[in-house]
Coordinates of N, CA, C and O in Angstrom, one line a residue:
X16 N -5.1 -8.6 37.7 CA -5.3 -9.7 37.2 C -6.5 -9.9 36.0 O -6.3 -9.7 34.5
X17 N -7.7 -9.7 36.5 CA -8.9 -10.0 35.8 C -8.9 -8.2 34.9 O -9.4 -8.7 33.9
X18 N -8.3 -7.3 35.1 CA -8.3 -5.9 34.1 C -7.8 -6.6 33.2 O -8.0 -6.2 32.0
X19 N -6.5 -7.0 33.2 CA -5.4 -7.3 31.9 C -5.8 -8.4 31.7 O -6.1 -8.1 29.9
X20 N -6.7 -9.2 31.8 CA -7.4 -10.2 30.6 C -8.5 -9.6 30.5 O -8.5 -10.0 29.0
X21 N -9.0 -8.8 30.3 CA -10.6 -8.0 30.5 C -9.7 -7.2 28.9 O -10.3 -7.1 27.9
X22 N -8.6 -6.5 29.3 CA -7.8 -5.8 28.3 C -7.2 -6.7 27.3 O -7.4 -5.7 26.2
X23 N -6.6 -7.9 27.4 CA -6.0 -8.6 26.2 C -7.4 -8.9 25.5 O -7.1 -9.0 24.5
X24 N -8.2 -9.1 26.0 CA -9.4 -10.0 25.5 C -10.2 -8.5 24.3 O -10.4 -8.4 23.2
X25 N -10.1 -7.8 24.9 CA -11.0 -6.2 24.3 C -9.3 -5.7 23.1 O -9.7 -5.9 21.9
X26 N -8.5 -6.0 23.3 CA -7.2 -6.2 22.1 C -8.0 -7.2 21.5 O -7.5 -6.4 20.3
X27 N -7.6 -8.1 21.6 CA -7.7 -9.2 20.6 C -9.3 -9.2 19.5 O -9.3 -9.1 18.6
X28 N -10.5 -8.5 20.5 CA -11.4 -8.2 19.8 C -11.3 -6.7 18.3 O -11.6 -7.2 17.4
X29 N -10.5 -6.0 19.3 CA -10.4 -4.8 18.0 C -9.2 -5.6 16.9 O -9.8 -5.0 15.8
X30 N -8.2 -6.2 17.2 CA -7.1 -7.0 16.3 C -8.5 -7.5 15.1 O -8.4 -7.8 14.0
X31 N -9.0 -8.5 15.5 CA -9.9 -9.6 14.8 C -10.6 -8.5 14.1 O -11.1 -8.3 12.8
X32 N -11.3 -7.3 14.5 CA -12.3 -6.8 14.1 C -11.5 -5.8 12.9 O -12.2 -5.9 11.6
X33 N -10.4 -5.3 13.0 CA -9.8 -4.3 12.2 C -9.2 -5.4 10.8 O -9.4 -5.0 9.8
X34 N -8.7 -6.7 11.2 CA -8.4 -7.9 9.7 C -9.5 -8.1 9.1 O -9.3 -8.2 7.9
X35 N -10.9 -8.1 9.6 CA -11.6 -8.2 9.1 C -12.6 -7.2 8.4 O -12.6 -7.8 7.1
X36 N -12.5 -6.1 8.9 CA -13.0 -5.0 7.9 C -12.0 -4.5 6.9 O -12.1 -4.4 5.8
X37 N -10.7 -4.9 7.2 CA -9.2 -5.0 5.9 C -9.9 -5.6 5.0 O -9.7 -5.2 3.6
X38 N -10.0 -7.5 5.2 CA -10.2 -8.3 4.6 C -11.8 -7.7 3.7 O -11.7 -8.0 2.1
X39 N -12.7 -7.5 4.4 CA -14.2 -7.0 3.5 C -13.6 -5.7 2.6 O -14.7 -5.6 1.6
X40 N -13.0 -4.9 3.0 CA -13.1 -3.3 2.3 C -11.8 -3.9 0.9 O -12.5 -3.7 -0.3
X41 N -11.3 -5.0 0.8 CA -10.5 -5.4 0.0 C -11.3 -6.1 -0.9 O -11.0 -5.8 -2.5
X42 N -12.1 -7.1 -0.7 CA -12.7 -7.8 -1.3 C -14.0 -6.8 -1.6 O -14.4 -7.0 -3.1
X43 N -14.3 -5.9 -1.5 CA -15.2 -5.2 -1.8 C -14.9 -4.3 -2.9 O -15.3 -3.8 -4.2
X44 N -13.8 -3.9 -2.6 CA -13.1 -2.9 -3.6 C -12.4 -3.6 -4.6 O -12.4 -3.3 -5.7
X45 N -11.9 -5.2 -4.6 CA -11.7 -5.7 -5.6 C -13.3 -6.1 -6.1 O -12.9 -6.1 -7.9
X46 N -14.4 -6.3 -6.3 CA -15.3 -6.7 -6.8 C -15.8 -5.1 -7.5 O -16.2 -5.3 -8.6
X47 N -15.7 -4.5 -6.8 CA -16.7 -2.7 -7.4 C -16.1 -2.5 -8.4 O -16.1 -1.7 -9.5
X48 N -14.5 -2.7 -8.5 CA -13.5 -1.4 -9.5 C -13.4 -2.8 -10.6 O -13.6 -3.9 -10.7
X49 N -13.7 -2.3 -12.1 CA -13.3 -2.9 -13.0 C -12.0 -4.0 -13.5 O -13.2 -4.6 -14.5
X50 N -11.1 -3.9 -12.8 CA -10.2 -4.4 -13.4 C -10.2 -5.5 -12.2 O -11.0 -6.1 -11.8
X51 N -9.5 -7.0 -12.9 CA -9.2 -8.1 -11.8 C -7.7 -7.8 -11.5 O -7.0 -8.2 -11.8
X52 N -7.9 -7.1 -10.5 CA -6.8 -6.6 -10.1 C -5.6 -7.3 -9.5 O -4.3 -7.6 -9.9
X53 N -5.8 -8.8 -8.5 CA -5.4 -9.7 -8.2 C -4.5 -10.6 -9.5 O -3.3 -10.5 -9.2
X54 N -5.6 -10.9 -10.1 CA -4.7 -11.4 -11.7 C -3.9 -10.8 -12.4 O -2.7 -11.2 -12.8
X55 N -4.2 -9.3 -12.5 CA -3.1 -8.6 -12.9 C -1.5 -8.7 -12.2 O -0.7 -8.6 -12.8
X56 N -2.1 -8.5 -10.6 CA -0.8 -8.0 -10.1 C 0.0 -9.6 -9.7 O 1.2 -10.1 -9.9
X57 N -0.5 -10.7 -10.5 CA -0.2 -12.0 -10.2 C 1.1 -12.0 -11.5 O 2.2 -12.7 -11.1
X58 N 0.2 -11.1 -12.0 CA 1.0 -11.4 -14.0 C 2.4 -10.3 -14.1 O 2.9 -10.2 -14.7
X59 N 2.4 -9.6 -12.8 CA 3.6 -8.9 -12.6 C 3.3 -6.7 -12.7 O 4.4 -6.4 -13.0
X60 N 1.9 -6.5 -12.7 CA 1.2 -5.5 -13.0 C 1.7 -4.7 -11.6 O 0.8 -4.7 -10.7
X61 N 3.1 -3.7 -11.8 CA 3.1 -3.2 -10.4 C 2.3 -1.9 -10.5 O 2.0 -1.6 -9.5
X62 N 1.4 -1.3 -11.2 CA 0.6 -0.1 -11.5 C -0.5 -0.8 -10.4 O -0.9 0.1 -9.9
X63 N -0.9 -2.0 -10.6 CA -1.9 -2.4 -9.8 C -2.0 -2.8 -8.6 O -2.7 -2.4 -7.7
X64 N -0.8 -3.0 -8.7 CA -0.1 -3.3 -7.2 C 0.0 -2.1 -6.3 O -0.6 -1.9 -5.2
X65 N 0.7 -1.4 -7.2 CA 0.6 0.1 -6.1 C -0.6 0.9 -5.8 O -0.8 1.3 -5.0
X66 N -1.5 0.8 -6.8 CA -3.1 1.4 -6.5 C -3.7 0.7 -5.6 O -4.2 1.0 -4.8
X67 N -3.9 -0.4 -5.6 CA -4.5 -1.7 -4.4 C -3.7 -1.3 -3.4 O -4.4 -1.0 -1.9
X68 N -2.1 -1.6 -3.3 CA -1.5 -1.2 -2.4 C -1.9 0.4 -1.7 O -2.0 0.2 -0.2
X69 N -1.9 1.1 -2.4 CA -2.5 2.7 -1.6 C -3.6 2.3 -1.1 O -4.1 3.7 0.1
X70 N -4.4 1.8 -1.7 CA -5.9 2.0 -1.2 C -6.1 1.1 0.2 O -7.1 1.3 0.9
X71 N -5.7 -0.4 0.1 CA -5.6 -0.7 1.7 C -5.0 0.2 2.7 O -5.1 0.3 3.7
X72 N -3.5 0.9 2.2 CA -2.9 1.9 3.4 C -4.2 2.5 3.7 O -3.8 3.3 4.7
X73 N -4.7 3.1 2.8 CA -5.7 4.4 2.9 C -6.4 3.7 4.1 O -7.0 5.4 4.6
X74 N -7.1 3.0 3.7 CA -8.2 2.3 4.4 C -7.7 2.2 5.9 O -7.9 2.5 7.0
X75 N -6.5 1.5 6.2 CA -5.8 1.1 7.4 C -5.6 2.2 8.1 O -5.9 2.5 9.5
X76 N -4.9 3.3 7.6 CA -5.0 4.7 8.3 C -6.0 5.7 8.5 O -6.5 5.5 10.4
X77 N -7.3 5.4 8.1 CA -8.2 6.0 8.4 C -9.0 4.5 9.9 O -9.4 5.1 11.0
X78 N -8.9 3.7 9.7 CA -9.1 2.4 10.8 C -8.4 2.8 12.6 O -8.6 2.5 13.4
X79 N -7.3 2.7 11.7 CA -6.3 2.9 13.2 C -6.5 4.2 13.9 O -6.0 4.0 15.1
X80 N -6.7 5.4 13.2 CA -7.4 6.1 13.9 C -8.5 5.8 14.9 O -8.6 6.5 15.5
X81 N -9.3 5.4 14.0 CA -10.5 5.2 14.3 C -10.6 4.0 15.8 O -11.3 4.3 16.7
X82 N -9.7 3.3 15.9 CA -9.2 2.3 16.6 C -9.3 3.0 17.8 O -9.4 2.7 19.3
X83 N -8.1 3.9 17.7 CA -7.5 4.4 18.7 C -8.1 5.8 19.5 O -8.1 6.1 20.7
X84 N -8.9 6.5 18.4 CA -10.1 7.3 19.5 C -11.9 6.3 19.3 O -12.5 7.1 20.3
X85 N -12.2 5.4 18.7 CA -13.3 5.0 19.4 C -13.9 4.1 20.4 O -12.6 4.0 21.3
X86 N -15.0 4.5 21.1 CA -15.1 3.9 22.8 C -15.6 2.6 22.8 O -16.0 2.4 23.8
X87 N -16.2 2.2 21.9 CA -16.5 1.2 21.6 C -16.2 0.0 20.3 O -15.8 1.1 19.6
X88 N -17.0 -1.1 20.0 CA -16.2 -1.7 19.5 C -17.2 -1.3 17.8 O -17.0 -1.3 16.7
X89 N -18.5 -1.4 18.6 CA -19.9 -1.0 17.8 C -19.4 0.5 16.8 O -18.9 0.6 16.0
X90 N -18.9 1.4 17.9 CA -18.1 2.9 17.1 C -17.1 2.7 16.1 O -17.2 3.5 15.2
X91 N -16.4 1.8 16.5 CA -15.0 1.4 15.1 C -15.4 0.7 14.1 O -15.2 1.0 13.0
X92 N -16.6 -0.1 14.5 CA -17.1 -0.8 13.4 C -18.2 0.6 12.5 O -17.8 0.1 11.3
X93 N -18.7 1.5 12.6 CA -19.6 2.3 12.1 C -17.9 3.0 11.7 O -18.4 3.3 10.7
X94 N -17.5 3.3 12.2 CA -16.5 4.0 11.5 C -15.4 3.7 10.5 O -15.1 4.2 9.1
X95 N -15.6 2.4 10.7 CA -14.8 1.6 9.3 C -15.3 1.5 8.2 O -15.4 1.2 7.1
X96 N -16.9 1.4 8.3 CA -18.0 1.1 7.7 C -17.8 2.5 6.7 O -18.0 2.5 5.3
X97 N -17.6 3.5 7.3 CA -17.5 5.0 6.4 C -16.4 4.9 6.1 O -16.1 5.7 4.7
X98 N -15.8 4.6 6.2 CA -14.0 4.4 5.7 C -13.9 3.8 4.5 O -13.6 4.1 3.4
X99 N -14.8 2.7 4.7 CA -14.6 1.8 3.2 C -15.5 3.0 2.2 O -15.2 2.6 1.5
X100 N -16.9 3.2 2.9 CA -17.2 4.2 1.7 C -16.7 5.1 0.9 O -16.4 5.5 -0.2
X101 N -15.4 5.7 1.9 CA -14.9 7.1 1.3 C -13.6 6.4 0.3 O -13.5 6.9 -0.2
X102 N -13.5 5.7 0.9 CA -12.0 5.0 0.3 C -12.4 4.5 -1.4 O -12.3 4.8 -2.5
X103 N -13.6 4.1 -1.6 CA -14.1 3.6 -2.2 C -14.8 4.9 -3.5 O -14.5 4.6 -4.6
X104 N -15.2 6.0 -2.8 CA -15.4 7.5 -3.5 C -14.2 7.7 -4.3 O -14.6 8.4 -5.2
X105 N -13.2 7.7 -3.3 CA -11.8 8.1 -3.8 C -11.8 7.5 -5.0 O -11.0 8.3 -6.3
X106 N -11.7 6.1 -5.0 CA -11.4 5.5 -6.8 C -12.3 6.0 -7.7 O -11.5 6.1 -8.9
X107 N -13.2 6.1 -7.6 CA -14.6 6.9 -8.4 C -14.4 8.0 -8.8 O -14.6 8.1 -9.6
X108 N -13.6 9.0 -8.1 CA -13.3 10.1 -8.4 C -12.2 10.0 -8.8 O -12.2 11.0 -10.1
X109 N -11.0 9.4 -8.8 CA -9.9 9.2 -9.2 C -9.9 8.8 -10.6 O -9.8 9.5 -11.5
X110 N -10.9 7.7 -11.1 CA -11.1 7.8 -12.4 C -11.6 8.6 -13.5 O -12.1 8.6 -14.5
X111 N -12.1 9.8 -12.4 CA -13.1 10.8 -13.4 C -11.9 11.6 -13.8 O -12.1 12.4 -14.7
X112 N -11.6 11.7 -13.0 CA -10.2 12.6 -13.0 C -9.1 12.3 -14.0 O -8.5 12.9 -14.8
X113 N -8.6 11.0 -14.2 CA -7.8 10.4 -15.4 C -8.9 9.7 -16.0 O -9.1 8.6 -15.5
X114 N -8.7 9.7 -17.4 CA -9.6 9.5 -18.1 C -8.6 7.9 -18.5 O -7.7 7.9 -18.5
X115 N -9.7 6.9 -18.8 CA -9.3 5.9 -19.3 C -8.5 4.8 -18.3 O -7.3 4.4 -18.3
X116 N -8.5 5.3 -16.7 CA -7.8 4.6 -15.9 C -7.5 3.5 -15.6 O -6.5 3.1 -15.3
X117 N -8.5 2.6 -15.9 CA -9.0 1.2 -15.9 C -7.8 1.0 -17.2 O -7.0 -0.4 -16.9
X118 N -7.8 1.5 -17.9 CA -7.5 1.0 -19.2 C -5.3 0.9 -19.2 O -4.7 0.4 -19.2
X119 N -5.3 2.5 -18.7 CA -3.7 2.7 -18.1 C -3.6 1.8 -17.2 O -2.3 1.2 -17.2
X120 N -4.0 1.5 -16.0 CA -3.6 0.6 -14.9 C -3.9 -0.8 -15.5 O -2.6 -1.4 -15.1
X121 N -4.5 -1.7 -16.7 CA -4.1 -2.7 -17.2 C -2.8 -2.6 -17.9 O -2.3 -3.9 -17.8
X122 N -2.6 -1.5 -18.5 CA -1.3 -1.5 -19.5 C -0.2 -1.1 -18.1 O 0.6 -0.7 -19.0
X123 N -0.3 -1.3 -17.2 CA 0.5 -1.2 -16.4 C 1.4 0.3 -16.5 O 2.6 0.3 -16.0
X124 N 0.6 1.2 -16.5 CA 0.7 2.8 -16.5 C 1.2 2.5 -14.8 O 0.1 2.9 -13.9
X125 N 2.5 2.9 -14.2 CA 3.1 3.1 -12.9 C 2.6 4.4 -12.5 O 2.5 4.8 -11.1
X126 N 2.8 5.5 -13.6 CA 2.3 7.0 -12.9 C 1.0 6.8 -12.8 O 0.6 7.5 -11.5
X127 N 0.2 5.9 -13.3 CA -1.5 6.3 -12.7 C -1.8 5.3 -11.5 O -2.1 5.6 -10.3
X128 N -1.2 4.3 -11.4 CA -0.8 3.4 -10.1 C -0.4 4.0 -8.6 O -1.5 4.5 -8.3
X129 N 0.8 4.8 -9.1 CA 1.4 5.7 -8.0 C 0.7 7.0 -7.5 O -0.1 7.6 -6.3
X130 N -0.2 7.2 -8.5 CA -1.4 8.8 -8.5 C -2.5 8.1 -7.7 O -2.8 8.7 -6.8
X131 N -3.3 7.0 -8.4 CA -4.4 6.3 -7.7 C -4.0 6.1 -6.2 O -4.7 6.5 -4.6
X132 N -2.7 5.3 -5.8 CA -2.1 5.0 -4.5 C -1.9 6.4 -3.3 O -2.4 6.4 -2.2
X133 N -1.6 7.2 -4.0 CA -1.1 9.1 -3.4 C -2.6 9.6 -3.1 O -3.0 10.2 -2.1
X134 N -4.0 9.2 -4.0 CA -5.0 10.1 -3.7 C -5.7 9.0 -2.4 O -6.6 9.7 -1.3
X135 N -5.7 7.9 -2.6 CA -5.8 7.1 -1.2 C -5.3 6.9 -0.4 O -6.0 7.1 0.7
X136 N -4.2 7.4 0.2 CA -3.6 7.6 0.9 C -3.4 8.9 1.8 O -3.9 9.8 2.8
X137 N -3.6 10.3 0.8 CA -4.1 11.3 1.1 C -5.6 11.3 2.1 O -5.2 12.2 2.7
X138 N -6.0 10.7 1.1 CA -7.5 10.9 1.6 C -8.1 10.2 3.2 O -8.3 10.3 4.2
X139 N -7.2 8.8 2.8 CA -6.6 8.4 4.8 C -6.3 9.1 5.4 O -6.6 8.8 6.5
X140 N -5.2 9.9 5.3 CA -4.7 11.3 6.0 C -5.6 12.0 6.5 O -5.4 12.2 7.6
X141 N -6.2 12.5 5.6 CA -7.3 13.3 6.2 C -8.6 13.0 7.3 O -8.9 12.9 7.9
X142 N -9.1 11.7 6.3 CA -9.9 10.6 6.7 C -9.8 10.4 8.7 O -10.3 10.9 9.3
X143 N -8.8 9.6 8.2 CA -8.1 9.6 10.0 C -8.0 10.8 11.1 O -8.5 10.7 12.0
X144 N -7.3 11.8 10.2 CA -6.9 12.9 11.0 C -8.5 13.7 11.6 O -8.7 14.1 12.5
X145 N -9.6 13.4 11.0 CA -11.2 13.9 10.8 C -11.4 13.2 11.9 O -12.7 13.5 12.5
X146 N -10.8 11.8 12.2 CA -11.6 11.4 13.4 C -11.2 11.4 14.7 O -11.7 11.0 15.7
X147 N -9.6 12.1 15.1 CA -9.1 12.1 16.1 C -9.6 13.4 17.1 O -10.1 14.3 16.3

């Protein structure tokens, strides 16, 4: 019974840390990127919603892989921090590939939003596989 309780506590710790890390990633992403994504999304900007959603999915792919392979909460935290850096780098590389990307996203260019989401998810898959 004690083992079951300790496993449940560990489960809750991993879930809590994953939610906190996802929130931190989203917060940092929204601060670093030049657009006001949440405002634009509330106004109906689909391109920003797709791009931001892809970034979240890409990040979560990586941390779920890390969660399943980490031997400790500290290891999970470290890999989550590295995933944050990688996903933010993806955004900045993507903005170099697509000139005026911020303007395109702000103007609701759904193709650019989908491309940014694809970049984020693709790197999240690669990053997650590298962790396993």
